[in-house]
PDB file of C-alpha atoms (C1' of nucleotides) in Angstrom:
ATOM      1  CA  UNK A   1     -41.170  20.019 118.825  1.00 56.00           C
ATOM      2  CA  UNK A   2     -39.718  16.931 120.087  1.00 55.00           C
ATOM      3  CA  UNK A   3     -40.120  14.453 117.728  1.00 58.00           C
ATOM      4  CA  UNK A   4     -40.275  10.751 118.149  1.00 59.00           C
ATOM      5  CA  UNK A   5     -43.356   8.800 117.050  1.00 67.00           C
ATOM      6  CA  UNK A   6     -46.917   8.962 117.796  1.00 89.00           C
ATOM      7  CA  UNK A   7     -48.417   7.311 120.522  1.00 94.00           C
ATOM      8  CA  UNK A   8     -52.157   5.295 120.435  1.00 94.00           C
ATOM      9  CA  UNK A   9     -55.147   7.510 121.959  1.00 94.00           C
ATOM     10  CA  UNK A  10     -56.101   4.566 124.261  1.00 93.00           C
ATOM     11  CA  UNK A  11     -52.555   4.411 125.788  1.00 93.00           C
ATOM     12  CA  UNK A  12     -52.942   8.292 126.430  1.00 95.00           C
ATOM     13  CA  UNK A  13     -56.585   7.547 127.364  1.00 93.00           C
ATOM     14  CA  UNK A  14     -55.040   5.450 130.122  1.00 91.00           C
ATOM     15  CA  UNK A  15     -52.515   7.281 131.249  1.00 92.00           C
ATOM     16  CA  UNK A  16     -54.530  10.143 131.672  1.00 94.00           C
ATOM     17  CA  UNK A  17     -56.637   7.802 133.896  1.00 91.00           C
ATOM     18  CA  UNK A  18     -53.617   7.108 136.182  1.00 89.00           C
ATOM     19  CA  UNK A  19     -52.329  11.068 135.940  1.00 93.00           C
ATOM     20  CA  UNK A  20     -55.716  12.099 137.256  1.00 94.00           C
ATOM     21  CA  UNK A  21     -55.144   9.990 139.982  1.00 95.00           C
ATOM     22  CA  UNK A  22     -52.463  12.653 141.234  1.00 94.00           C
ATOM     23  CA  UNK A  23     -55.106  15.641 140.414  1.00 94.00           C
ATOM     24  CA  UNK A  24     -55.828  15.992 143.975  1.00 96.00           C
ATOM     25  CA  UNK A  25     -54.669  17.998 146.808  1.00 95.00           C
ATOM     26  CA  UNK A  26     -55.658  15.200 149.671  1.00 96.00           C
ATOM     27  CA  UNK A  27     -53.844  12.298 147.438  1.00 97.00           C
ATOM     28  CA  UNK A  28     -50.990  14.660 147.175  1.00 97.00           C
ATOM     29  CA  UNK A  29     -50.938  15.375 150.545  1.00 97.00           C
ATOM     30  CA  UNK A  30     -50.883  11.425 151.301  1.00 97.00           C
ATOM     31  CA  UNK A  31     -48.039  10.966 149.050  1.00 97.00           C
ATOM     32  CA  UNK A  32     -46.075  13.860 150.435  1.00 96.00           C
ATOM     33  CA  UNK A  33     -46.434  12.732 154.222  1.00 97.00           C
ATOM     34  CA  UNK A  34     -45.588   8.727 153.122  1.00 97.00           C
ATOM     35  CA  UNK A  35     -42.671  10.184 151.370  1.00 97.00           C
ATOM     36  CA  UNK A  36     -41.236  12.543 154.108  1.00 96.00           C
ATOM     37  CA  UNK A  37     -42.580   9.877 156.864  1.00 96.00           C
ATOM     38  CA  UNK A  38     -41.900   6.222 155.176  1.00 96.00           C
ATOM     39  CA  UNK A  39     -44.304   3.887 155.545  1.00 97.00           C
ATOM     40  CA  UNK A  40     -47.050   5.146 157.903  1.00 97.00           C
ATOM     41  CA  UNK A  41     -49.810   3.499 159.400  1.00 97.00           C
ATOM     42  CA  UNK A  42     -53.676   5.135 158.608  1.00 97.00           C
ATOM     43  CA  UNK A  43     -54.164   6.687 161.960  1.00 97.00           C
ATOM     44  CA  UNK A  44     -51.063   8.821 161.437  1.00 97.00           C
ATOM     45  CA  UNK A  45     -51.643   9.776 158.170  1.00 97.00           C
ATOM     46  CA  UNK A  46     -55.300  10.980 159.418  1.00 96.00           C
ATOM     47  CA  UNK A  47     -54.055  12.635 162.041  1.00 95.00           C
ATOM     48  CA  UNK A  48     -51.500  14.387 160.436  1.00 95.00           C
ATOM     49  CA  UNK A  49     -53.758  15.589 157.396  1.00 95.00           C
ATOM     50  CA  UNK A  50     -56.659  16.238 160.174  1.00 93.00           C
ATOM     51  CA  UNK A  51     -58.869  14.673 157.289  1.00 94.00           C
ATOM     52  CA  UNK A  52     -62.063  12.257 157.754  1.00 95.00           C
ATOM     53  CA  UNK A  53     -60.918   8.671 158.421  1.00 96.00           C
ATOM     54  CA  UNK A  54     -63.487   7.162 155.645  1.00 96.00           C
ATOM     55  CA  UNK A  55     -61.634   9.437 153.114  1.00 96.00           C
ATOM     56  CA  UNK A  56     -58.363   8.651 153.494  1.00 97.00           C
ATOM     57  CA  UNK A  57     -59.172   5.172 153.155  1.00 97.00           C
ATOM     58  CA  UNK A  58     -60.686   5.454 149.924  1.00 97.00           C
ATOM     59  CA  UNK A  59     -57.937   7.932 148.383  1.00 97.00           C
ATOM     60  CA  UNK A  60     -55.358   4.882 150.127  1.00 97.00           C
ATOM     61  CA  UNK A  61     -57.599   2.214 148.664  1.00 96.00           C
ATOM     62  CA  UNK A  62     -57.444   3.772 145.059  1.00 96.00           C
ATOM     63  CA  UNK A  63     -53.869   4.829 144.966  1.00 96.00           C
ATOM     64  CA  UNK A  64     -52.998   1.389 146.071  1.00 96.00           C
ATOM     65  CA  UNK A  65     -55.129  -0.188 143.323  1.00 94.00           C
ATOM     66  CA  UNK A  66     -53.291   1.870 140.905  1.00 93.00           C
ATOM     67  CA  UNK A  67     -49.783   0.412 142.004  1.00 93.00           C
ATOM     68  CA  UNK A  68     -48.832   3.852 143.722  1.00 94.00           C
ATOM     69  CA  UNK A  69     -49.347   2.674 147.059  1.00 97.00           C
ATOM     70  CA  UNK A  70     -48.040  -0.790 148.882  1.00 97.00           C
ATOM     71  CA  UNK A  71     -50.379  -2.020 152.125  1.00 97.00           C
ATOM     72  CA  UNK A  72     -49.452  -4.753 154.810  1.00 97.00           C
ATOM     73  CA  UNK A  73     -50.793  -5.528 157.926  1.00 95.00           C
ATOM     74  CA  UNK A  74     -49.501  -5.257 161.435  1.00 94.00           C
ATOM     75  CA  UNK A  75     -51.459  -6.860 164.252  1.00 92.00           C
ATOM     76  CA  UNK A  76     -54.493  -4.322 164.085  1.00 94.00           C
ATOM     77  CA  UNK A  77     -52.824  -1.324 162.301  1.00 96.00           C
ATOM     78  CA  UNK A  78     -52.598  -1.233 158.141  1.00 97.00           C
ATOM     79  CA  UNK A  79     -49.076   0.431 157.279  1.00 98.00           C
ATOM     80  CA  UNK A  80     -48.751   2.245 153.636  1.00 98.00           C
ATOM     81  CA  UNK A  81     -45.490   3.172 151.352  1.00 98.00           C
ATOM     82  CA  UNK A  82     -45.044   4.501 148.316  1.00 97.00           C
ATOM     83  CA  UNK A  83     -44.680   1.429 145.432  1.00 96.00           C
ATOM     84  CA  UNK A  84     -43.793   3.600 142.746  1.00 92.00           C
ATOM     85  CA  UNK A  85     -41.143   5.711 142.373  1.00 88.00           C
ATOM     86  CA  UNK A  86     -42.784   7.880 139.487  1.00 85.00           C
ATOM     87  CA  UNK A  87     -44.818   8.998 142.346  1.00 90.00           C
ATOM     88  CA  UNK A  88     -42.034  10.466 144.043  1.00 92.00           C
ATOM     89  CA  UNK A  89     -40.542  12.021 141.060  1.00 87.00           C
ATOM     90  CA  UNK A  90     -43.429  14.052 140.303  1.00 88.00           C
ATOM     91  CA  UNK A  91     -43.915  14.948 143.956  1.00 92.00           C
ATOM     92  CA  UNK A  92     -39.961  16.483 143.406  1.00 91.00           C
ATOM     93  CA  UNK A  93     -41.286  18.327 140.560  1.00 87.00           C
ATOM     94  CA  UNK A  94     -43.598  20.167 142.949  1.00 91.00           C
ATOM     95  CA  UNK A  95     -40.898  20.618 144.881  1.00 93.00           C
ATOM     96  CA  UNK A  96     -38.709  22.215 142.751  1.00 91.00           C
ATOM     97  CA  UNK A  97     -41.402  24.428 141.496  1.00 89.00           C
ATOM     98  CA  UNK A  98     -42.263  25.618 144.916  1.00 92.00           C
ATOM     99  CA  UNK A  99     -38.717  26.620 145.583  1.00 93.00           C
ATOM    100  CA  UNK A 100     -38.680  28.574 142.437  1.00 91.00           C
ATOM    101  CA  UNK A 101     -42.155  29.978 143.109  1.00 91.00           C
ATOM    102  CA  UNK A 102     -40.338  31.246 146.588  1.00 92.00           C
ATOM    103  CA  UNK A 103     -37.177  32.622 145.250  1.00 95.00           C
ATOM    104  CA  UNK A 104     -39.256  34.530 142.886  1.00 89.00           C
ATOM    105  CA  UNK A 105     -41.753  36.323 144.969  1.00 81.00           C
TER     106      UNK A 105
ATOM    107  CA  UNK B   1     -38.036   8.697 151.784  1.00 56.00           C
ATOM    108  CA  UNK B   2     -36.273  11.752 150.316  1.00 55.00           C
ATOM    109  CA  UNK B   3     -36.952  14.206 152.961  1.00 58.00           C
ATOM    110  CA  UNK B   4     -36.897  18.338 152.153  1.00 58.00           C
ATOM    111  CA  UNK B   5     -39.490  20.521 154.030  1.00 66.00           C
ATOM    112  CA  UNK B   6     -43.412  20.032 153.930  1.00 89.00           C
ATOM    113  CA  UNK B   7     -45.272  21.726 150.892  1.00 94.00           C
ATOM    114  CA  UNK B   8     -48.358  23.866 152.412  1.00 94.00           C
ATOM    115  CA  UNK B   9     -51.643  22.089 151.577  1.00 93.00           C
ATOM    116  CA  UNK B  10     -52.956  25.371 149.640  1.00 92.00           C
ATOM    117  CA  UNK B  11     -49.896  24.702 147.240  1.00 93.00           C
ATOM    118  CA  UNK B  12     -50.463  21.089 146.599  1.00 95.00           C
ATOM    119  CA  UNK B  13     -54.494  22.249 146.278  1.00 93.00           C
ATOM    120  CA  UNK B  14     -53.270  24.445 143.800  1.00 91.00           C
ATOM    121  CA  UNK B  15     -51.053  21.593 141.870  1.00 92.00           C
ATOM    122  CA  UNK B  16     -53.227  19.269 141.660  1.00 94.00           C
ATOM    123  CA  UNK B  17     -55.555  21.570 139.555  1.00 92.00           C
ATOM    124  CA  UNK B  18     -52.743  21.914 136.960  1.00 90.00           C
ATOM    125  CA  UNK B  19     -52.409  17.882 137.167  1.00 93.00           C
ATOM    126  CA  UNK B  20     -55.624  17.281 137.013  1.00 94.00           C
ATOM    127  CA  UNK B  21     -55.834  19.345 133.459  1.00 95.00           C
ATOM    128  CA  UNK B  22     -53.453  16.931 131.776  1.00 95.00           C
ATOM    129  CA  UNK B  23     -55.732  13.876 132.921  1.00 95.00           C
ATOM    130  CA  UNK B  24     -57.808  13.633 129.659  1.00 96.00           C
ATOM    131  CA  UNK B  25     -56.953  11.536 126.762  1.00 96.00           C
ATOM    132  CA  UNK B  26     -57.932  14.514 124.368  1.00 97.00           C
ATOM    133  CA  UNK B  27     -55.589  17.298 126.290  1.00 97.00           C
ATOM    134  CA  UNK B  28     -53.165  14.223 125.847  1.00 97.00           C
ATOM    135  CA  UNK B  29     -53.467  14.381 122.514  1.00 97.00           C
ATOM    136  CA  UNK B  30     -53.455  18.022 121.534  1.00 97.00           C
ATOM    137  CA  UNK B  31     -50.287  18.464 123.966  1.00 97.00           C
ATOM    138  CA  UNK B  32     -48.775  15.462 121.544  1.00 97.00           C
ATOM    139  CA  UNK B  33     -50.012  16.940 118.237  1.00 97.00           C
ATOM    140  CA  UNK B  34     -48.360  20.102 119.344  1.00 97.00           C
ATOM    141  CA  UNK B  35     -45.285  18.795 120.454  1.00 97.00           C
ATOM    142  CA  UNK B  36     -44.627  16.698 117.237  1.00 96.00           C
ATOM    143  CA  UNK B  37     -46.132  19.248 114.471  1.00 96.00           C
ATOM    144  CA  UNK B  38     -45.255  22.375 116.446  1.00 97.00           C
ATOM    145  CA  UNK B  39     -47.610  25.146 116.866  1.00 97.00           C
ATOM    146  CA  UNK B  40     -50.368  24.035 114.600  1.00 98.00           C
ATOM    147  CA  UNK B  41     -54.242  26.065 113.561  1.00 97.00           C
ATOM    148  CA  UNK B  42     -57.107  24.740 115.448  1.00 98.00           C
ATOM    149  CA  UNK B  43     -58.291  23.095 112.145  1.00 97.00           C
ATOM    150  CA  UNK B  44     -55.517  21.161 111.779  1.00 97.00           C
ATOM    151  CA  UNK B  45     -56.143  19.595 115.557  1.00 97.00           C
ATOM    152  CA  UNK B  46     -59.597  18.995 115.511  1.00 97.00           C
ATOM    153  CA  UNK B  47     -59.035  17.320 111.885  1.00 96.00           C
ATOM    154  CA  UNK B  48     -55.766  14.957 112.738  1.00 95.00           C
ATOM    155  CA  UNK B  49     -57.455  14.469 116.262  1.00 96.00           C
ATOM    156  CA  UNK B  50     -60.943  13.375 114.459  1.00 94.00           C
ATOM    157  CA  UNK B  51     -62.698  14.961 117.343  1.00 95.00           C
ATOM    158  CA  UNK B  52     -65.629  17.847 117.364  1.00 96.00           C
ATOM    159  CA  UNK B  53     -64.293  21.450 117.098  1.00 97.00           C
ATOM    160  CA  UNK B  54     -66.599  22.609 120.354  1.00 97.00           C
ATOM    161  CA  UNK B  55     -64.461  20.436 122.385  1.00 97.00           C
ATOM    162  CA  UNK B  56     -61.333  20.877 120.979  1.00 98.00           C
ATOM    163  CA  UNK B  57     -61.298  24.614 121.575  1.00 98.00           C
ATOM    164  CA  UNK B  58     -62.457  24.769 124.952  1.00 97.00           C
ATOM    165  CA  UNK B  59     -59.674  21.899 125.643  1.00 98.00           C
ATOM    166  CA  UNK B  60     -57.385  24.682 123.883  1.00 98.00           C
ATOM    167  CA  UNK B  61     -58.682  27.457 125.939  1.00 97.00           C
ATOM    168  CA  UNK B  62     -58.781  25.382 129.397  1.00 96.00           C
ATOM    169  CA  UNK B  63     -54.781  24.553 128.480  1.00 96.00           C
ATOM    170  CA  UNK B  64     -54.335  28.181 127.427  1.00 96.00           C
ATOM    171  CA  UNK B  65     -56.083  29.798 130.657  1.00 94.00           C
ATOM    172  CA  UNK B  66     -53.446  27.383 132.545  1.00 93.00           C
ATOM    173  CA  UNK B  67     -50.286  28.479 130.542  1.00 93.00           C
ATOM    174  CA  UNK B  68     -49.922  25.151 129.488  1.00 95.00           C
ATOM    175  CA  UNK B  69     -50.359  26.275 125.368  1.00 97.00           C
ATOM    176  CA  UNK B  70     -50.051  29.912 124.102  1.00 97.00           C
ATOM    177  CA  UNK B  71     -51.922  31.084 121.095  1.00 97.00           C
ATOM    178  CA  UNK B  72     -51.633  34.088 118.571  1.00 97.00           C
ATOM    179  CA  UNK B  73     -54.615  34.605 115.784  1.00 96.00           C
ATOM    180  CA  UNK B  74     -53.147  34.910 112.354  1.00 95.00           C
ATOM    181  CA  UNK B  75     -56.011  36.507 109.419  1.00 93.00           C
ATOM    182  CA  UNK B  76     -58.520  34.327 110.563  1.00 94.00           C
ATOM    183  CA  UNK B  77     -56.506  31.094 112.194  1.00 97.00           C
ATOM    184  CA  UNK B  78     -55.716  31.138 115.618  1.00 98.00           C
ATOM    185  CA  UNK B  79     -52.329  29.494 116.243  1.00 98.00           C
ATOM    186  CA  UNK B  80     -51.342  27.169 119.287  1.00 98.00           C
ATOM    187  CA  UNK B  81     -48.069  26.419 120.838  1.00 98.00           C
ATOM    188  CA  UNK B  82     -46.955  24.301 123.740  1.00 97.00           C
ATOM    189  CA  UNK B  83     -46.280  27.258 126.169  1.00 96.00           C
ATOM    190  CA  UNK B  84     -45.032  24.961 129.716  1.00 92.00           C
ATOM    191  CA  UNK B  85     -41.787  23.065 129.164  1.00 89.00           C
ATOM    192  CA  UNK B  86     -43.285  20.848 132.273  1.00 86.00           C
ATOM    193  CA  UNK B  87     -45.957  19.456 129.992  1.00 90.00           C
ATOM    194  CA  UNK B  88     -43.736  18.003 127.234  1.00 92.00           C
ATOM    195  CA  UNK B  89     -41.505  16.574 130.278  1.00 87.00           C
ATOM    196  CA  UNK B  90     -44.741  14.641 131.577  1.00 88.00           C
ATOM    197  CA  UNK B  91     -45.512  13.562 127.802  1.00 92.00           C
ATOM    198  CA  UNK B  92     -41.723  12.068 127.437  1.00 91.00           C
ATOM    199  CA  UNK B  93     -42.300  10.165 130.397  1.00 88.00           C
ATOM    200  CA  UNK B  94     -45.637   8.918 129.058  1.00 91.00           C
ATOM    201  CA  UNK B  95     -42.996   8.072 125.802  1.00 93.00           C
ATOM    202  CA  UNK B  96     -40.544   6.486 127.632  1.00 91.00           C
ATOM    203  CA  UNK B  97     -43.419   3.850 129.786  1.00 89.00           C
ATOM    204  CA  UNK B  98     -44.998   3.233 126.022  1.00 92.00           C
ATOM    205  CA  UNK B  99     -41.898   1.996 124.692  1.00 93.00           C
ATOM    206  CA  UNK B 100     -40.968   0.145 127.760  1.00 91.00           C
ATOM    207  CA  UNK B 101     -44.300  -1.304 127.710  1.00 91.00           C
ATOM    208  CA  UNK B 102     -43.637  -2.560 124.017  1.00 92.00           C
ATOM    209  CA  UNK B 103     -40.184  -4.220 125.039  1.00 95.00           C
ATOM    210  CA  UNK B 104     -41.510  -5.941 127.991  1.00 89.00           C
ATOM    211  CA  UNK B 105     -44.561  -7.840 126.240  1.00 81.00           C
TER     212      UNK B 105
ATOM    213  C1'  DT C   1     -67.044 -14.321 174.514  1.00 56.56           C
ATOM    214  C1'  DT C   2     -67.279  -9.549 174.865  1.00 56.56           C
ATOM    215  C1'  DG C   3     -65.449  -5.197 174.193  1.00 56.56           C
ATOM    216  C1'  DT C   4     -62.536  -2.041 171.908  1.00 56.56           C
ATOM    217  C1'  DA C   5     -59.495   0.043 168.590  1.00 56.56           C
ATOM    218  C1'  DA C   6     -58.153   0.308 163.672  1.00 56.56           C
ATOM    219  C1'  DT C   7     -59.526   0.228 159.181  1.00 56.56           C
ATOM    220  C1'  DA C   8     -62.770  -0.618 155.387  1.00 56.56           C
ATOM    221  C1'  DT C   9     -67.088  -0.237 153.141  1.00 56.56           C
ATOM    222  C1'  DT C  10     -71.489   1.724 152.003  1.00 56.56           C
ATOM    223  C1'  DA C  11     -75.070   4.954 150.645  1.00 56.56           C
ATOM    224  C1'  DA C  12     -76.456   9.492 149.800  1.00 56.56           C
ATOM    225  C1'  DA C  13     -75.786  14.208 148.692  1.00 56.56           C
ATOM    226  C1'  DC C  14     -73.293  17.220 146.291  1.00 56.56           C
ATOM    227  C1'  DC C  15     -70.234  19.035 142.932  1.00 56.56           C
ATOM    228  C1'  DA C  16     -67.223  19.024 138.895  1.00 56.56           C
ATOM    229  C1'  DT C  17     -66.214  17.494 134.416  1.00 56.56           C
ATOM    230  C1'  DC C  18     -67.170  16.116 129.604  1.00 56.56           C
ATOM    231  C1'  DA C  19     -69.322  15.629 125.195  1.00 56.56           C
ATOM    232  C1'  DT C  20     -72.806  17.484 122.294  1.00 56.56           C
ATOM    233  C1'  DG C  21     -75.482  20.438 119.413  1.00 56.56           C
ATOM    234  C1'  DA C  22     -76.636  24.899 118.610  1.00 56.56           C
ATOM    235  C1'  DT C  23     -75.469  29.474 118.287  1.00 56.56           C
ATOM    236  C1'  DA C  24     -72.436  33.539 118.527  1.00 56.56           C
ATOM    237  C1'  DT C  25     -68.401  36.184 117.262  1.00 56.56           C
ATOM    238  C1'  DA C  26     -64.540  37.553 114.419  1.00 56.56           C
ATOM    239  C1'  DT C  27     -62.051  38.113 110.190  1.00 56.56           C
ATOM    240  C1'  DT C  28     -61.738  38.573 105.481  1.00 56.56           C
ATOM    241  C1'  DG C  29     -63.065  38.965 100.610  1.00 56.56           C
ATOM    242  C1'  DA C  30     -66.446  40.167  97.207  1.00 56.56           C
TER     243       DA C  30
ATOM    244  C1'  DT D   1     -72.744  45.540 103.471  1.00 56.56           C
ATOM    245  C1'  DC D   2     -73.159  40.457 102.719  1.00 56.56           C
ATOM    246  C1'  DA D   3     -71.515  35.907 102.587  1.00 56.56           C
ATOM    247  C1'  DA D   4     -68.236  32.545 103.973  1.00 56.56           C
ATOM    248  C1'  DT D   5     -64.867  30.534 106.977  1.00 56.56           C
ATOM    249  C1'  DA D   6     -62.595  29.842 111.466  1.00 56.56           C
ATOM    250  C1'  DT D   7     -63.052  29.767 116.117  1.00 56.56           C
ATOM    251  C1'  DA D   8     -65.407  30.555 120.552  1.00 56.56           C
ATOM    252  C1'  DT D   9     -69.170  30.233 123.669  1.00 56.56           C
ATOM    253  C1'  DC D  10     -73.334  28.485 125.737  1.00 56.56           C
ATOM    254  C1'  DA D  11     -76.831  25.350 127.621  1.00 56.56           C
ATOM    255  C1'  DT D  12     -77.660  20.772 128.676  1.00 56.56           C
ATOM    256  C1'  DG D  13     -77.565  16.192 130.091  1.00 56.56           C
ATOM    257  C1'  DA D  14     -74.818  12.328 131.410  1.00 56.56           C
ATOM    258  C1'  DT D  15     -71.295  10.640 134.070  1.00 56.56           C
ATOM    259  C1'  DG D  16     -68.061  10.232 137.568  1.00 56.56           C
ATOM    260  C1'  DG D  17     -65.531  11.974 141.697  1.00 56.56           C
ATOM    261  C1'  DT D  18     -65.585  13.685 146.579  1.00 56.56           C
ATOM    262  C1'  DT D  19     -67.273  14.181 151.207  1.00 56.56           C
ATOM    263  C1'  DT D  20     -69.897  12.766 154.946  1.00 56.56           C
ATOM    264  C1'  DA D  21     -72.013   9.952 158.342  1.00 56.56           C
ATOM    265  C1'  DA D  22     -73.096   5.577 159.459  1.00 56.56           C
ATOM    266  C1'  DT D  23     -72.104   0.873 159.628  1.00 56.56           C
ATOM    267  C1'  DA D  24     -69.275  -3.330 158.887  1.00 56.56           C
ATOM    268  C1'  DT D  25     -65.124  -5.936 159.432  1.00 56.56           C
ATOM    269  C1'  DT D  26     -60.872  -7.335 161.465  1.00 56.56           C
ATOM    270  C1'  DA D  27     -57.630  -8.240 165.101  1.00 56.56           C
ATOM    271  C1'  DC D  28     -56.610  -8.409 169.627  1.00 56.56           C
ATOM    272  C1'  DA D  29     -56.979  -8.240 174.760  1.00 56.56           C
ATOM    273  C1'  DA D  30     -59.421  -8.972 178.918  1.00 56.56           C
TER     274       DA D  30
END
DNA sequence: TTGTAATATTAAACCATCATGATATATTGA
DNA sequence: TCAATATATCATGATGGTTTAATATTACAA
């Protein structure tokens, strides 16, 4: 019980829109490579998923219309990065919990 | 960029399930109600939450089945507790962007 | 221009999720 | 046992997300 006051169900309505976001492995997977990689052009990031071009462009499309993702152009190749650092920090949390998940087993 | 070692795609498969749970404005709720009344009867939730008691207690037993909330029956109440430290650390952030959100405008 | 490579968009099929209303189960007291 | 209360489960329909294949757009080079 940690206190503090309560917050409005349409503030947690949309958060929960933006935390869903990050409820999928591909999206994760996106995030993951942009972090380890920097900013990445789509190609890569296909190749190194091996996913379908057309999907990856939607997942980057949405993530970037959330504010997760930053896009610019160079010449014919788009190149993504992560825009917010939230991002990151939950992708650390995973991180940490897989290390722990390791030790354990 | 913070480097550390690639996280198997099975494991961020699996992850993104768990965040995927949390993205619903009614889970949001619940996890708050819990976390500022402490472990609370499923009454109590569906009456502060104003929402139907079907969908509160498959909410509670989708969160449960996840490890997110425990639960212990008590004559004929059944009790729920946050169970996952993690999910109160997610709801803190979602604190901390409210009232930073309320500064800024 | 024309062709080609990179990315984006679209439409359709499929699948998962959610809210709802109705019903079932469990516990207790009379 | 019967009735009453608390909670769980089920079936359904509506909605939205995901994947796929196909096509469109953009930028550049020949």
């Amino acid at each position: 019980m940690t206190a503090s006051h309560r917050l409005p169900p349409e503030f947690l309505q949309t958060m929960a829109e933006a935390i869903r976001l990050l409820g999928n492995g591909q999206r994760l997977q996106i995030l993951e490579h942009l972090d380890m990689h920097g900013e990445s052009k789509v190609s890569d990031i296909v190749t190194a998923l091996g996913a379908q071009q057309g999907a990856i462009s939607q997942h980057l499309n949405k993530m970037r219309a959330a504010g997760l993702l930053s896009s610019r152009r160079h010449h014919r190749e788009v190149y993504y990065a992560v825009a917010a650092e939230g991002a990151v920090t939950i992708l650390n949390c995973l991180r940490r919990k897989y290390e722990e998940d390791r030790r354990r087993q």
